Amino acid sequence: MKKLLWICVAAISASPLFAQQRNFQMQLFVSDGISVNRASGAKSDALTANFAIVAPRKTKFFVKSFIGTGRSFAINPAKPTPSVPVFQVGALVGYHATKRFSPLAGYIEAMQFPATSGNLYLPTFIVTTATRIHGHWGIYTPFTVNEKSYCGSAQLGYTW
């Protein structure tokens, strides 16, 4: 079952590379967000850097696949705990609602690699907005939910 899931994520993530018009865009973006554990209420700060490929599918619709890496730091309760490496692979479908604003929704496979326990693989649902603020710069506001936590973030990105 996990192999099928990984194959589906890889296929969706690679699909923009095969767009017929080859007019896809690339994005670099950084993110900072607060994640709240659903069971204990413990909070952590997640910092990530991401690379995305955006391919139009129709005039108003587009597909955005991305890969990212970063670290998660415990902030509440305040303990001297080590940071945890984070790796993300995902794909979203978006809609150009206006010239500068787009809502998006999709799926992320989020992985955490704590030194004190086994690796954690979290299928994650994501909804976000994309707002172009000036030229190639944009602000993104993702909200994610998985079986362990929910997270709100702010991202700054550059598209070329």
mmCIF file of C-alpha atoms in Angstrom:
data_model
loop_
_atom_site.group_PDB
_atom_site.id
_atom_site.type_symbol
_atom_site.label_atom_id
_atom_site.label_comp_id
_atom_site.label_asym_id
_atom_site.label_seq_id
_atom_site.Cartn_x
_atom_site.Cartn_y
_atom_site.Cartn_z
ATOM 1 C CA MET A 1 0.000 0.000 0.000
ATOM 2 C CA LYS A 2 2.819 2.445 0.876
ATOM 3 C CA LYS A 3 4.590 1.647 -2.414
ATOM 4 C CA LEU A 4 1.418 2.490 -4.345
ATOM 5 C CA LEU A 5 1.120 5.752 -2.428
ATOM 6 C CA TRP A 6 4.733 6.677 -3.217
ATOM 7 C CA ILE A 7 4.256 5.829 -6.896
ATOM 8 C CA CYS A 8 1.143 8.057 -7.039
ATOM 9 C CA VAL A 9 2.934 10.951 -5.313
ATOM 10 C CA ALA A 10 5.924 10.601 -7.657
ATOM 11 C CA ALA A 11 3.701 10.487 -10.749
ATOM 12 C CA ILE A 12 1.705 13.548 -9.703
ATOM 13 C CA SER A 13 4.856 15.410 -8.718
ATOM 14 C CA ALA A 14 6.539 14.682 -12.046
ATOM 15 C CA SER A 15 3.473 15.431 -14.180
ATOM 16 C CA PRO A 16 4.305 19.137 -14.721
ATOM 17 C CA LEU A 17 7.570 18.102 -16.383
ATOM 18 C CA PHE A 18 5.546 16.483 -19.154
ATOM 19 C CA ALA A 19 3.260 19.421 -19.918
ATOM 20 C CA GLN A 20 2.712 19.584 -23.666
ATOM 21 C CA GLN A 21 3.446 23.280 -23.972
ATOM 22 C CA ARG A 22 6.596 23.127 -21.840
ATOM 23 C CA ASN A 23 5.737 26.501 -20.379
ATOM 24 C CA PHE A 24 6.065 25.560 -16.738
ATOM 25 C CA GLN A 25 7.402 27.923 -14.105
ATOM 26 C CA MET A 26 9.770 27.234 -11.256
ATOM 27 C CA GLN A 27 9.477 28.546 -7.701
ATOM 28 C CA LEU A 28 11.739 28.814 -4.713
ATOM 29 C CA PHE A 29 10.057 29.560 -1.401
ATOM 30 C CA VAL A 30 10.836 29.564 2.306
ATOM 31 C CA SER A 31 8.346 28.849 5.034
ATOM 32 C CA ASP A 32 7.967 29.413 8.750
ATOM 33 C CA GLY A 33 4.986 27.967 10.585
ATOM 34 C CA ILE A 34 3.583 26.813 13.885
ATOM 35 C CA SER A 35 2.555 23.168 14.220
ATOM 36 C CA VAL A 36 0.264 22.030 17.046
ATOM 37 C CA ASN A 37 0.144 18.402 18.167
ATOM 38 C CA ARG A 38 -3.497 17.270 18.145
ATOM 39 C CA ALA A 39 -3.127 14.954 21.167
ATOM 40 C CA SER A 40 -0.972 16.963 23.572
ATOM 41 C CA GLY A 41 -1.231 20.537 22.311
ATOM 42 C CA ALA A 42 2.572 20.817 22.166
ATOM 43 C CA LYS A 43 3.725 23.440 19.670
ATOM 44 C CA SER A 44 6.706 23.422 17.369
ATOM 45 C CA ASP A 45 8.195 25.838 14.860
ATOM 46 C CA ALA A 46 8.812 24.403 11.389
ATOM 47 C CA LEU A 47 11.279 26.111 9.023
ATOM 48 C CA THR A 48 11.510 24.788 5.454
ATOM 49 C CA ALA A 49 12.994 25.666 2.082
ATOM 50 C CA ASN A 50 11.145 24.378 -0.984
ATOM 51 C CA PHE A 51 11.436 24.079 -4.758
ATOM 52 C CA ALA A 52 8.319 23.800 -6.936
ATOM 53 C CA ILE A 53 7.400 23.315 -10.578
ATOM 54 C CA VAL A 54 4.124 24.882 -11.712
ATOM 55 C CA ALA A 55 2.472 23.734 -14.921
ATOM 56 C CA PRO A 56 -0.780 25.066 -16.386
ATOM 57 C CA ARG A 57 -3.329 22.423 -17.305
ATOM 58 C CA LYS A 58 -6.158 24.649 -18.505
ATOM 59 C CA THR A 59 -6.453 28.387 -18.822
ATOM 60 C CA LYS A 60 -7.486 28.871 -15.181
ATOM 61 C CA PHE A 61 -6.178 25.649 -13.581
ATOM 62 C CA PHE A 62 -2.603 24.625 -12.828
ATOM 63 C CA VAL A 63 -0.638 21.885 -11.062
ATOM 64 C CA LYS A 64 2.113 22.672 -8.564
ATOM 65 C CA SER A 65 4.433 19.907 -7.415
ATOM 66 C CA PHE A 66 7.151 20.564 -4.882
ATOM 67 C CA ILE A 67 9.876 19.141 -2.715
ATOM 68 C CA GLY A 68 11.170 20.692 0.481
ATOM 69 C CA THR A 69 13.394 20.185 3.459
ATOM 70 C CA GLY A 70 13.846 21.852 6.803
ATOM 71 C CA ARG A 71 13.780 21.449 10.561
ATOM 72 C CA SER A 72 11.161 21.429 13.298
ATOM 73 C CA PHE A 73 11.941 22.936 16.726
ATOM 74 C CA ALA A 74 9.872 22.350 19.888
ATOM 75 C CA ILE A 75 8.672 25.669 21.374
ATOM 76 C CA ASN A 76 5.938 24.647 23.812
ATOM 77 C CA PRO A 77 6.581 23.048 26.223
ATOM 78 C CA ALA A 78 9.965 24.779 26.310
ATOM 79 C CA LYS A 79 12.429 21.926 26.667
ATOM 80 C CA PRO A 80 15.993 21.651 25.469
ATOM 81 C CA THR A 81 14.993 19.197 22.752
ATOM 82 C CA PRO A 82 16.956 18.764 19.550
ATOM 83 C CA SER A 83 15.492 19.898 16.258
ATOM 84 C CA VAL A 84 14.019 17.264 13.956
ATOM 85 C CA PRO A 85 14.843 17.096 10.219
ATOM 86 C CA VAL A 86 11.759 17.346 7.970
ATOM 87 C CA PHE A 87 11.350 16.320 4.316
ATOM 88 C CA GLN A 88 8.250 17.021 2.194
ATOM 89 C CA VAL A 89 7.023 15.935 -1.234
ATOM 90 C CA GLY A 90 3.672 17.134 -2.506
ATOM 91 C CA ALA A 91 1.361 18.150 -5.312
ATOM 92 C CA LEU A 92 -1.413 20.740 -5.416
ATOM 93 C CA VAL A 93 -4.079 21.814 -7.886
ATOM 94 C CA GLY A 94 -4.749 25.530 -8.118
ATOM 95 C CA TYR A 95 -7.215 27.896 -9.714
ATOM 96 C CA HIS A 96 -6.355 31.412 -10.962
ATOM 97 C CA ALA A 97 -9.288 33.247 -9.345
ATOM 98 C CA THR A 98 -7.888 36.690 -10.252
ATOM 99 C CA LYS A 99 -4.702 37.973 -11.828
ATOM 100 C CA ARG A 100 -2.933 38.022 -8.435
ATOM 101 C CA PHE A 101 -4.800 35.458 -6.276
ATOM 102 C CA SER A 102 -5.153 31.657 -6.438
ATOM 103 C CA PRO A 103 -6.532 29.089 -3.978
ATOM 104 C CA LEU A 104 -4.822 25.672 -4.016
ATOM 105 C CA ALA A 105 -5.448 22.270 -2.411
ATOM 106 C CA GLY A 106 -3.550 19.016 -2.469
ATOM 107 C CA TYR A 107 -1.513 16.347 -0.752
ATOM 108 C CA ILE A 108 1.881 16.230 0.965
ATOM 109 C CA GLU A 109 3.879 13.273 2.186
ATOM 110 C CA ALA A 110 5.647 14.795 5.202
ATOM 111 C CA MET A 111 8.486 12.835 6.767
ATOM 112 C CA GLN A 112 10.241 13.494 10.079
ATOM 113 C CA PHE A 113 13.475 11.861 11.176
ATOM 114 C CA PRO A 114 13.871 12.203 14.971
ATOM 115 C CA ALA A 115 17.088 10.848 16.473
ATOM 116 C CA THR A 116 15.292 9.446 19.534
ATOM 117 C CA SER A 117 12.660 7.315 17.780
ATOM 118 C CA GLY A 118 11.663 5.810 14.453
ATOM 119 C CA ASN A 119 10.978 7.832 11.325
ATOM 120 C CA LEU A 120 7.510 9.301 10.988
ATOM 121 C CA TYR A 121 5.620 9.363 7.650
ATOM 122 C CA LEU A 122 2.565 11.604 7.646
ATOM 123 C CA PRO A 123 0.112 11.794 4.736
ATOM 124 C CA THR A 124 -1.034 15.417 4.922
ATOM 125 C CA PHE A 125 -3.899 17.430 3.398
ATOM 126 C CA ILE A 126 -3.045 21.032 2.460
ATOM 127 C CA VAL A 127 -5.049 24.105 1.475
ATOM 128 C CA THR A 128 -3.338 27.373 0.694
ATOM 129 C CA THR A 129 -3.642 30.692 -1.025
ATOM 130 C CA ALA A 130 -1.130 32.236 -3.405
ATOM 131 C CA THR A 131 -0.985 36.016 -3.719
ATOM 132 C CA ARG A 132 1.389 37.744 -6.103
ATOM 133 C CA ILE A 133 2.664 40.851 -4.344
ATOM 134 C CA HIS A 134 5.154 42.375 -6.775
ATOM 135 C CA GLY A 135 6.523 41.073 -10.062
ATOM 136 C CA HIS A 136 7.814 37.569 -9.468
ATOM 137 C CA TRP A 137 7.362 37.644 -5.662
ATOM 138 C CA GLY A 138 4.458 36.006 -3.867
ATOM 139 C CA ILE A 139 3.081 35.194 -0.432
ATOM 140 C CA TYR A 140 1.548 31.796 0.325
ATOM 141 C CA THR A 141 -0.518 30.855 3.393
ATOM 142 C CA PRO A 142 -0.728 27.066 3.728
ATOM 143 C CA PHE A 143 -2.776 25.256 6.341
ATOM 144 C CA THR A 144 -2.054 21.535 6.747
ATOM 145 C CA VAL A 145 -3.770 18.722 8.653
ATOM 146 C CA ASN A 146 -2.588 15.173 9.294
ATOM 147 C CA GLU A 147 -3.227 12.476 11.898
ATOM 148 C CA LYS A 148 -0.690 13.944 14.369
ATOM 149 C CA SER A 149 -0.993 17.737 14.027
ATOM 150 C CA TYR A 150 -2.236 20.796 12.204
ATOM 151 C CA CYS A 151 -0.037 23.641 11.031
ATOM 152 C CA GLY A 152 -0.405 27.191 9.755
ATOM 153 C CA SER A 153 2.472 28.800 7.863
ATOM 154 C CA ALA A 154 3.539 31.878 5.985
ATOM 155 C CA GLN A 155 5.742 31.528 2.921
ATOM 156 C CA LEU A 156 7.659 33.953 0.737
ATOM 157 C CA GLY A 157 8.406 32.771 -2.769
ATOM 158 C CA TYR A 158 10.002 33.798 -6.036
ATOM 159 C CA THR A 159 8.727 32.496 -9.396
ATOM 160 C CA TRP A 160 10.582 32.495 -12.706
#
